[in-house]
Amino acid sequence: MRVSTLIKNAHIHPVTSKDFIGDLLIEGSKILDCSHKIFAQADAVFDATGLHCYPGMVEEHCHIGIHGEKTNQNSDNDTNEWSSPITAEVRALDGIKPFDHGFIDAIGAGVTTLNIYPGSANPMGGVGITLKNDLSVPYEDRIMLEESGFKMAMGENPKRVHSQTKTIMTRMATAEKIRTAFKEALDYQAKKEKEPEKTPFDMKHETLLKVLNGQLNAHVHAHQADDIMTVLRIFDEFGIKPMFEHTTEGHLVADELAQREITVAVGPMFTARYKMEVNNRTMKTPGVLEKAGVKHITLITDCPVIPIYDLPIQATMAVKNGLSQEEAIKAITINPAINLGIDDRVGSLEVGKDADFILTDRELLDPTHRVLYTYVNGKLAYNMKEEGLTI
Amino acid sequence: MKTLILFKNGTFWIEDELKKCDVLVEDGKIKEILSDSSETEAEVIVDLEGKYVYPGFIDVHTHVGIMEEKTGNFAGNDVNETSSPATPGVRAIDGINPFDPGIQEARNAGYTTVCVMPGSANVIGGEGVVLKTAGTVVDHMVVETPKKIVKMAFGRNPQWAWGNQKKAPYTRLQIAAIVRDNLMKAGDYMAKEEKKFDYNMEVLSGLLKKESVARVHVANLEDIETIKRVMEEFDVDYTLEHATALHTDKEVALSLKDVPVVLGPLNVAGKSFQSYDLTFNSVKILHDLGFELAIMTDAPVIPLQLGIIQMWLIDRLRLDRADVLRMFTINGAKMLGLEDRIGTIEAGKDADFMVRDGDIFDAQSTVTDTYIAGTRVGGACA
């Protein structure tokens, strides 16, 4: 039997339409209605007068569960498969600790959908996964996208890591490794078509073919503008389009990104300038990108690089530095959902979508807000009164 | 020739509340707080109509200037003198670059006073220094403190820094032993009538003579208790820095009620390593036990530009906002023994102001101007 809950008199922020004071009706795991006044019988009625209701937030780029928290340094860290610069065959799916403390922090912060990538040590790091942050069900049942995106990385990190293996000493080699990997995958495909019996299955090439065929989007870690442009150069050669992660110098090539209709994720913006490639980090970047016409700007914490509860605070700071308030809320809800291709299920409060929502005592972009309740798949997953603040 | 500046029509944070008034500043010091300044002859008038003015923020635990931003990994990093696990004779002031962009952004964000200390790799790291955040010559930025500051570190950081190199200290046992050994030697040094001058021993003697205070990096509860044991053995004044787990045992916390505690950095992730117990809730627990806490950024761990975000997050605990503001201003001043000079807007103190275009707890308000000793030194930080 499906349980229904009626949330009454909340200040509802559907994100994809204008906010209003009204009601939200959920049944089972879905939103049944969201409007000014709902007259319906429900198993439970919740008076949310004075509270704000937002969709559960979507974190497009984090390492929660794969980079374990509350553990010692290495035992639970499966973020980077350092053994080779090209590890297209590995999947985040196989490295996640489903009960890691990071998931609990995310629920308390109101983040209900998490996209988790391998790290940035390798030019081709592996395949990401999108999870619904529903800790009441087994790991397998939380999976929204088993293969959510293909993680790549440019710039300092691959260079630093793989100079130790003498495979990459410069940015030139990072580009070369990527080109060669794509080319080898195409050769494999040609051979497979010609001589299927003589071509053994190769997981690495199969994954790269999904990227080259457009079945799997490449999400490329790139901070500097020159790294961004190198990616575009290579991807042009293979007729595909990347999405950028971090995009620290995106404001320097904003017009280029807009004209090419490239989507970008920006963040984490709350770090020190501890390496050269983030020297130009500025909280103005999202606003500049918006004004240039870049669509579906997404903000990311890269958690545990910065805490997951900083996701809406980055949006606050982006607004202070030129991003519109409307786009800032979208950048942590519907935009990442669109970029991951799950906007039919999450990212806004609309009829038919998953009943993932939060109730806060102040507006989400006010960093002094408290998340009082988090609902995931229609179930109450966090109650601040009982569990305390998770910051 | 004295300069009189009148800061007029502002809304000032005075005695724990916002008050509409004027503030007269003479030669960098607050001379008088006036409800009616029509009779005042000031040479310069600064109109603060519509502005909210707070005391300049104080961060008593940073590494700005010594762990420079925008220099890559090593070029501007002089934070840990890891040639030996005990380097009491080194001084932070000798490694500070006043042109570190982290310092510039600090003053733009309204932080006017910072304490810069060596890092936590060494058991005894060296001497720290208090600075105002504006200037081109570090010596002119120094604020003299009644007691000198000696940085120490217990627990995992010295263990990692040294144990990983297969050198002592491998264990917590050796960390305590190094401190004891050094303080014993300093006692012997002091007792000698004829002695060869030794910088290391001079600094340590300062601790035994209570002319200095040990500022001790610590996370875990067991280390907190070890620090208490060792410091009490030698009757050394000390503070607890970070004190990540102090809130987890009220009995232990209450036994340390007279020890100044600096919490933070709190707005950081990765609850791994030595920070299992890291939480903003510790602020409320310790505050409710009566601690006068100061909050650090440990900049550049959190850049000072972003330090105020910790204040907004602390506001989620719904403490009295006046108490929260003290954690970023006067409580730090008291810890440094500078409560007569900085930390509040009152007559006789330095005219160090953070001027905002709205209430400080409204995150959409920004710092428009920062004043140090009555001189505008920055602002325009969102």
mmCIF file of N, CA and C in Angstrom, chain B residues 67-146:
data_model
loop_
_atom_site.group_PDB
_atom_site.id
_atom_site.type_symbol
_atom_site.label_atom_id
_atom_site.label_comp_id
_atom_site.label_asym_id
_atom_site.label_seq_id
_atom_site.Cartn_x
_atom_site.Cartn_y
_atom_site.Cartn_z
ATOM 1 N N MET B 67 52.337 30.803 4.553
ATOM 2 C CA MET B 67 51.894 29.712 3.692
ATOM 3 C C MET B 67 51.115 30.404 2.571
ATOM 4 N N GLU B 68 51.881 30.939 1.641
ATOM 5 C CA GLU B 68 51.299 31.865 0.675
ATOM 6 C C GLU B 68 50.434 31.159 -0.355
ATOM 7 N N GLU B 69 49.377 31.863 -0.741
ATOM 8 C CA GLU B 69 48.539 31.364 -1.827
ATOM 9 C C GLU B 69 49.118 31.812 -3.165
ATOM 10 N N LYS B 70 48.649 31.151 -4.203
ATOM 11 C CA LYS B 70 49.012 31.479 -5.589
ATOM 12 C C LYS B 70 50.501 31.280 -5.869
ATOM 13 N N THR B 71 51.155 30.389 -5.133
ATOM 14 C CA THR B 71 52.566 30.154 -5.417
ATOM 15 C C THR B 71 52.817 28.681 -5.751
ATOM 16 N N GLY B 72 51.755 27.923 -6.024
ATOM 17 C CA GLY B 72 51.954 26.506 -6.244
ATOM 18 C C GLY B 72 52.210 25.831 -4.910
ATOM 19 N N ASN B 73 52.898 24.713 -4.917
ATOM 20 C CA ASN B 73 53.000 23.916 -3.699
ATOM 21 C C ASN B 73 54.066 24.365 -2.720
ATOM 22 N N PHE B 74 55.209 24.840 -3.198
ATOM 23 C CA PHE B 74 56.336 25.000 -2.284
ATOM 24 C C PHE B 74 56.923 26.411 -2.214
ATOM 25 N N ALA B 75 56.888 27.134 -3.319
ATOM 26 C CA ALA B 75 57.657 28.369 -3.391
ATOM 27 C C ALA B 75 57.392 29.298 -2.215
ATOM 28 N N GLY B 76 56.130 29.462 -1.858
ATOM 29 C CA GLY B 76 55.800 30.424 -0.801
ATOM 30 C C GLY B 76 55.432 29.766 0.505
ATOM 31 N N ASN B 77 55.878 28.512 0.699
ATOM 32 C CA ASN B 77 55.477 27.783 1.891
ATOM 33 C C ASN B 77 56.625 27.691 2.891
ATOM 34 N N ASP B 78 56.535 28.443 3.952
ATOM 35 C CA ASP B 78 57.558 28.427 5.003
ATOM 36 C C ASP B 78 56.938 28.096 6.350
ATOM 37 N N VAL B 79 55.922 27.252 6.327
ATOM 38 C CA VAL B 79 55.129 27.100 7.543
ATOM 39 C C VAL B 79 55.723 26.104 8.539
ATOM 40 N N ASN B 80 56.355 25.051 8.025
ATOM 41 C CA ASN B 80 56.905 24.029 8.925
ATOM 42 C C ASN B 80 58.403 23.888 8.727
ATOM 43 N N GLU B 81 59.176 24.195 9.766
ATOM 44 C CA GLU B 81 60.626 24.037 9.691
ATOM 45 C C GLU B 81 60.950 22.594 10.098
ATOM 46 N N THR B 82 60.833 21.693 9.132
ATOM 47 C CA THR B 82 60.918 20.272 9.470
ATOM 48 C C THR B 82 62.349 19.741 9.410
ATOM 49 N N SER B 83 63.289 20.554 9.832
ATOM 50 C CA SER B 83 64.662 20.061 9.952
ATOM 51 C C SER B 83 64.866 19.386 11.303
ATOM 52 N N SER B 84 63.970 19.652 12.232
ATOM 53 C CA SER B 84 64.031 19.038 13.554
ATOM 54 C C SER B 84 62.617 19.095 14.142
ATOM 55 N N PRO B 85 62.214 18.132 14.992
ATOM 56 C CA PRO B 85 60.850 18.180 15.541
ATOM 57 C C PRO B 85 60.669 19.257 16.619
ATOM 58 N N ALA B 86 61.745 19.856 17.078
ATOM 59 C CA ALA B 86 61.619 20.945 18.058
ATOM 60 C C ALA B 86 62.466 22.118 17.580
ATOM 61 N N THR B 87 61.806 23.161 17.109
ATOM 62 C CA THR B 87 62.500 24.349 16.603
ATOM 63 C C THR B 87 61.954 25.597 17.292
ATOM 64 N N PRO B 88 62.067 25.661 18.625
ATOM 65 C CA PRO B 88 61.479 26.816 19.329
ATOM 66 C C PRO B 88 62.095 28.147 18.910
ATOM 67 N N GLY B 89 63.336 28.136 18.442
ATOM 68 C CA GLY B 89 64.027 29.387 18.137
ATOM 69 C C GLY B 89 63.621 30.053 16.832
ATOM 70 N N VAL B 90 62.839 29.366 15.979
ATOM 71 C CA VAL B 90 62.463 30.016 14.720
ATOM 72 C C VAL B 90 61.242 30.901 14.938
ATOM 73 N N ARG B 91 61.104 31.912 14.091
ATOM 74 C CA ARG B 91 60.033 32.896 14.273
ATOM 75 C C ARG B 91 59.223 33.040 12.984
ATOM 76 N N ALA B 92 57.916 33.003 13.117
ATOM 77 C CA ALA B 92 57.031 33.159 11.961
ATOM 78 C C ALA B 92 57.323 34.461 11.217
ATOM 79 N N ILE B 93 57.648 35.503 11.954
ATOM 80 C CA ILE B 93 57.816 36.821 11.327
ATOM 81 C C ILE B 93 58.892 36.781 10.240
ATOM 82 N N ASP B 94 59.868 35.874 10.389
ATOM 83 C CA ASP B 94 60.955 35.809 9.413
ATOM 84 C C ASP B 94 60.555 35.108 8.116
ATOM 85 N N GLY B 95 59.327 34.572 8.063
ATOM 86 C CA GLY B 95 58.891 33.898 6.833
ATOM 87 C C GLY B 95 57.674 34.533 6.198
ATOM 88 N N ILE B 96 57.236 35.667 6.747
ATOM 89 C CA ILE B 96 55.961 36.241 6.284
ATOM 90 C C ILE B 96 56.158 37.188 5.107
ATOM 91 N N ASN B 97 55.414 36.922 4.039
ATOM 92 C CA ASN B 97 55.385 37.830 2.897
ATOM 93 C C ASN B 97 54.123 38.682 2.988
ATOM 94 N N PRO B 98 54.272 39.976 3.286
ATOM 95 C CA PRO B 98 53.070 40.806 3.463
ATOM 96 C C PRO B 98 52.268 40.986 2.165
ATOM 97 N N PHE B 99 52.854 40.554 1.046
ATOM 98 C CA PHE B 99 52.143 40.679 -0.238
ATOM 99 C C PHE B 99 51.371 39.416 -0.603
ATOM 100 N N ASP B 100 51.329 38.456 0.306
ATOM 101 C CA ASP B 100 50.498 37.267 0.079
ATOM 102 C C ASP B 100 49.065 37.721 -0.236
ATOM 103 N N PRO B 101 48.502 37.271 -1.374
ATOM 104 C CA PRO B 101 47.121 37.695 -1.688
ATOM 105 C C PRO B 101 46.137 37.317 -0.589
ATOM 106 N N GLY B 102 46.474 36.301 0.204
ATOM 107 C CA GLY B 102 45.602 35.914 1.322
ATOM 108 C C GLY B 102 45.467 37.027 2.344
ATOM 109 N N ILE B 103 46.529 37.816 2.531
ATOM 110 C CA ILE B 103 46.470 38.934 3.488
ATOM 111 C C ILE B 103 45.651 40.086 2.901
ATOM 112 N N GLN B 104 45.879 40.342 1.629
ATOM 113 C CA GLN B 104 45.122 41.404 0.958
ATOM 114 C C GLN B 104 43.616 41.108 1.024
ATOM 115 N N GLU B 105 43.271 39.855 0.743
ATOM 116 C CA GLU B 105 41.854 39.487 0.770
ATOM 117 C C GLU B 105 41.314 39.503 2.190
ATOM 118 N N ALA B 106 42.178 39.208 3.162
ATOM 119 C CA ALA B 106 41.742 39.243 4.561
ATOM 120 C C ALA B 106 41.270 40.639 4.922
ATOM 121 N N ARG B 107 42.060 41.641 4.559
ATOM 122 C CA ARG B 107 41.633 42.999 4.935
ATOM 123 C C ARG B 107 40.429 43.434 4.107
ATOM 124 N N ASN B 108 40.352 42.997 2.858
ATOM 125 C CA ASN B 108 39.160 43.319 2.069
ATOM 126 C C ASN B 108 37.905 42.714 2.684
ATOM 127 N N ALA B 109 38.082 41.582 3.374
ATOM 128 C CA ALA B 109 36.939 40.899 3.986
ATOM 129 C C ALA B 109 36.665 41.386 5.400
ATOM 130 N N GLY B 110 37.447 42.355 5.889
ATOM 131 C CA GLY B 110 37.169 42.924 7.205
ATOM 132 C C GLY B 110 37.925 42.283 8.348
ATOM 133 N N TYR B 111 38.830 41.366 8.068
ATOM 134 C CA TYR B 111 39.730 40.851 9.110
ATOM 135 C C TYR B 111 40.855 41.864 9.265
ATOM 136 N N THR B 112 40.986 42.442 10.460
ATOM 137 C CA THR B 112 41.984 43.496 10.647
ATOM 138 C C THR B 112 43.174 43.047 11.482
ATOM 139 N N THR B 113 42.996 41.983 12.294
ATOM 140 C CA THR B 113 44.106 41.473 13.105
ATOM 141 C C THR B 113 44.185 39.958 12.951
ATOM 142 N N VAL B 114 45.389 39.455 12.723
ATOM 143 C CA VAL B 114 45.576 38.004 12.651
ATOM 144 C C VAL B 114 46.817 37.628 13.451
ATOM 145 N N CYS B 115 46.767 36.429 14.018
ATOM 146 C CA CYS B 115 47.981 35.863 14.590
ATOM 147 C C CYS B 115 48.504 34.841 13.586
ATOM 148 N N VAL B 116 49.760 34.961 13.236
ATOM 149 C CA VAL B 116 50.386 34.029 12.295
ATOM 150 C C VAL B 116 51.349 33.153 13.079
ATOM 151 N N MET B 117 51.156 31.849 12.948
ATOM 152 C CA MET B 117 52.007 30.925 13.702
ATOM 153 C C MET B 117 52.637 29.901 12.765
ATOM 154 N N PRO B 118 53.767 29.299 13.193
ATOM 155 C CA PRO B 118 54.282 28.168 12.441
ATOM 156 C C PRO B 118 53.251 27.035 12.436
ATOM 157 N N GLY B 119 53.484 26.035 11.576
ATOM 158 C CA GLY B 119 52.514 24.946 11.408
ATOM 159 C C GLY B 119 52.586 23.897 12.489
ATOM 160 N N SER B 120 51.977 22.753 12.211
ATOM 161 C CA SER B 120 51.793 21.726 13.238
ATOM 162 C C SER B 120 52.602 20.467 12.961
ATOM 163 N N ALA B 121 53.589 20.566 12.081
ATOM 164 C CA ALA B 121 54.417 19.381 11.825
ATOM 165 C C ALA B 121 55.369 19.131 12.985
ATOM 166 N N ASN B 122 55.851 20.210 13.599
ATOM 167 C CA ASN B 122 56.808 20.062 14.692
ATOM 168 C C ASN B 122 56.118 20.062 16.048
ATOM 169 N N VAL B 123 56.708 19.344 16.977
ATOM 170 C CA VAL B 123 56.171 19.314 18.338
ATOM 171 C C VAL B 123 56.292 20.721 18.950
ATOM 172 N N ILE B 124 57.450 21.326 18.763
ATOM 173 C CA ILE B 124 57.620 22.737 19.141
ATOM 174 C C ILE B 124 57.986 23.475 17.858
ATOM 175 N N GLY B 125 57.080 24.305 17.376
ATOM 176 C CA GLY B 125 57.202 24.810 16.007
ATOM 177 C C GLY B 125 57.903 26.147 15.871
ATOM 178 N N GLY B 126 57.886 26.957 16.957
ATOM 179 C CA GLY B 126 58.497 28.274 16.860
ATOM 180 C C GLY B 126 57.554 29.353 17.340
ATOM 181 N N GLU B 127 58.001 30.587 17.204
ATOM 182 C CA GLU B 127 57.230 31.709 17.732
ATOM 183 C C GLU B 127 56.246 32.273 16.717
ATOM 184 N N GLY B 128 55.069 32.600 17.188
ATOM 185 C CA GLY B 128 54.065 33.248 16.354
ATOM 186 C C GLY B 128 54.106 34.754 16.549
ATOM 187 N N VAL B 129 53.320 35.462 15.729
ATOM 188 C CA VAL B 129 53.314 36.919 15.791
ATOM 189 C C VAL B 129 51.916 37.434 15.441
ATOM 190 N N VAL B 130 51.555 38.551 16.057
ATOM 191 C CA VAL B 130 50.247 39.155 15.766
ATOM 192 C C VAL B 130 50.445 40.343 14.839
ATOM 193 N N LEU B 131 49.619 40.422 13.798
ATOM 194 C CA LEU B 131 49.759 41.468 12.779
ATOM 195 C C LEU B 131 48.438 42.171 12.524
ATOM 196 N N LYS B 132 48.509 43.432 12.185
ATOM 197 C CA LYS B 132 47.393 44.064 11.489
ATOM 198 C C LYS B 132 47.552 43.677 10.014
ATOM 199 N N THR B 133 46.447 43.636 9.290
ATOM 200 C CA THR B 133 46.483 43.031 7.960
ATOM 201 C C THR B 133 46.807 44.011 6.830
ATOM 202 N N ALA B 134 47.277 45.198 7.164
ATOM 203 C CA ALA B 134 47.652 46.128 6.102
ATOM 204 C C ALA B 134 49.090 46.571 6.291
ATOM 205 N N GLY B 135 49.812 46.637 5.186
ATOM 206 C CA GLY B 135 51.181 47.115 5.252
ATOM 207 C C GLY B 135 52.057 46.432 4.220
ATOM 208 N N THR B 136 53.199 47.044 3.968
ATOM 209 C CA THR B 136 54.131 46.463 3.008
ATOM 210 C C THR B 136 55.385 45.952 3.703
ATOM 211 N N VAL B 137 55.587 46.373 4.947
ATOM 212 C CA VAL B 137 56.736 45.906 5.731
ATOM 213 C C VAL B 137 56.185 45.223 6.972
ATOM 214 N N VAL B 138 56.480 43.951 7.097
ATOM 215 C CA VAL B 138 55.836 43.168 8.156
ATOM 216 C C VAL B 138 56.142 43.738 9.534
ATOM 217 N N ASP B 139 57.333 44.261 9.722
ATOM 218 C CA ASP B 139 57.721 44.805 11.038
ATOM 219 C C ASP B 139 56.797 45.934 11.490
ATOM 220 N N HIS B 140 56.261 46.673 10.528
ATOM 221 C CA HIS B 140 55.355 47.772 10.863
ATOM 222 C C HIS B 140 53.925 47.295 11.099
ATOM 223 N N MET B 141 53.667 46.042 10.776
ATOM 224 C CA MET B 141 52.319 45.499 10.937
ATOM 225 C C MET B 141 52.143 44.825 12.303
ATOM 226 N N VAL B 142 53.256 44.616 13.009
ATOM 227 C CA VAL B 142 53.228 43.825 14.248
ATOM 228 C C VAL B 142 52.445 44.532 15.353
ATOM 229 N N VAL B 143 51.641 43.754 16.054
ATOM 230 C CA VAL B 143 50.986 44.226 17.272
ATOM 231 C C VAL B 143 51.662 43.500 18.433
ATOM 232 N N GLU B 144 52.307 44.241 19.297
ATOM 233 C CA GLU B 144 53.005 43.614 20.432
ATOM 234 C C GLU B 144 51.988 43.007 21.388
ATOM 235 N N THR B 145 52.238 41.798 21.816
ATOM 236 C CA THR B 145 51.350 41.146 22.775
ATOM 237 C C THR B 145 52.051 41.069 24.131
ATOM 238 N N PRO B 146 51.279 41.096 25.219
ATOM 239 C CA PRO B 146 51.913 41.031 26.545
ATOM 240 C C PRO B 146 52.723 39.752 26.724
#
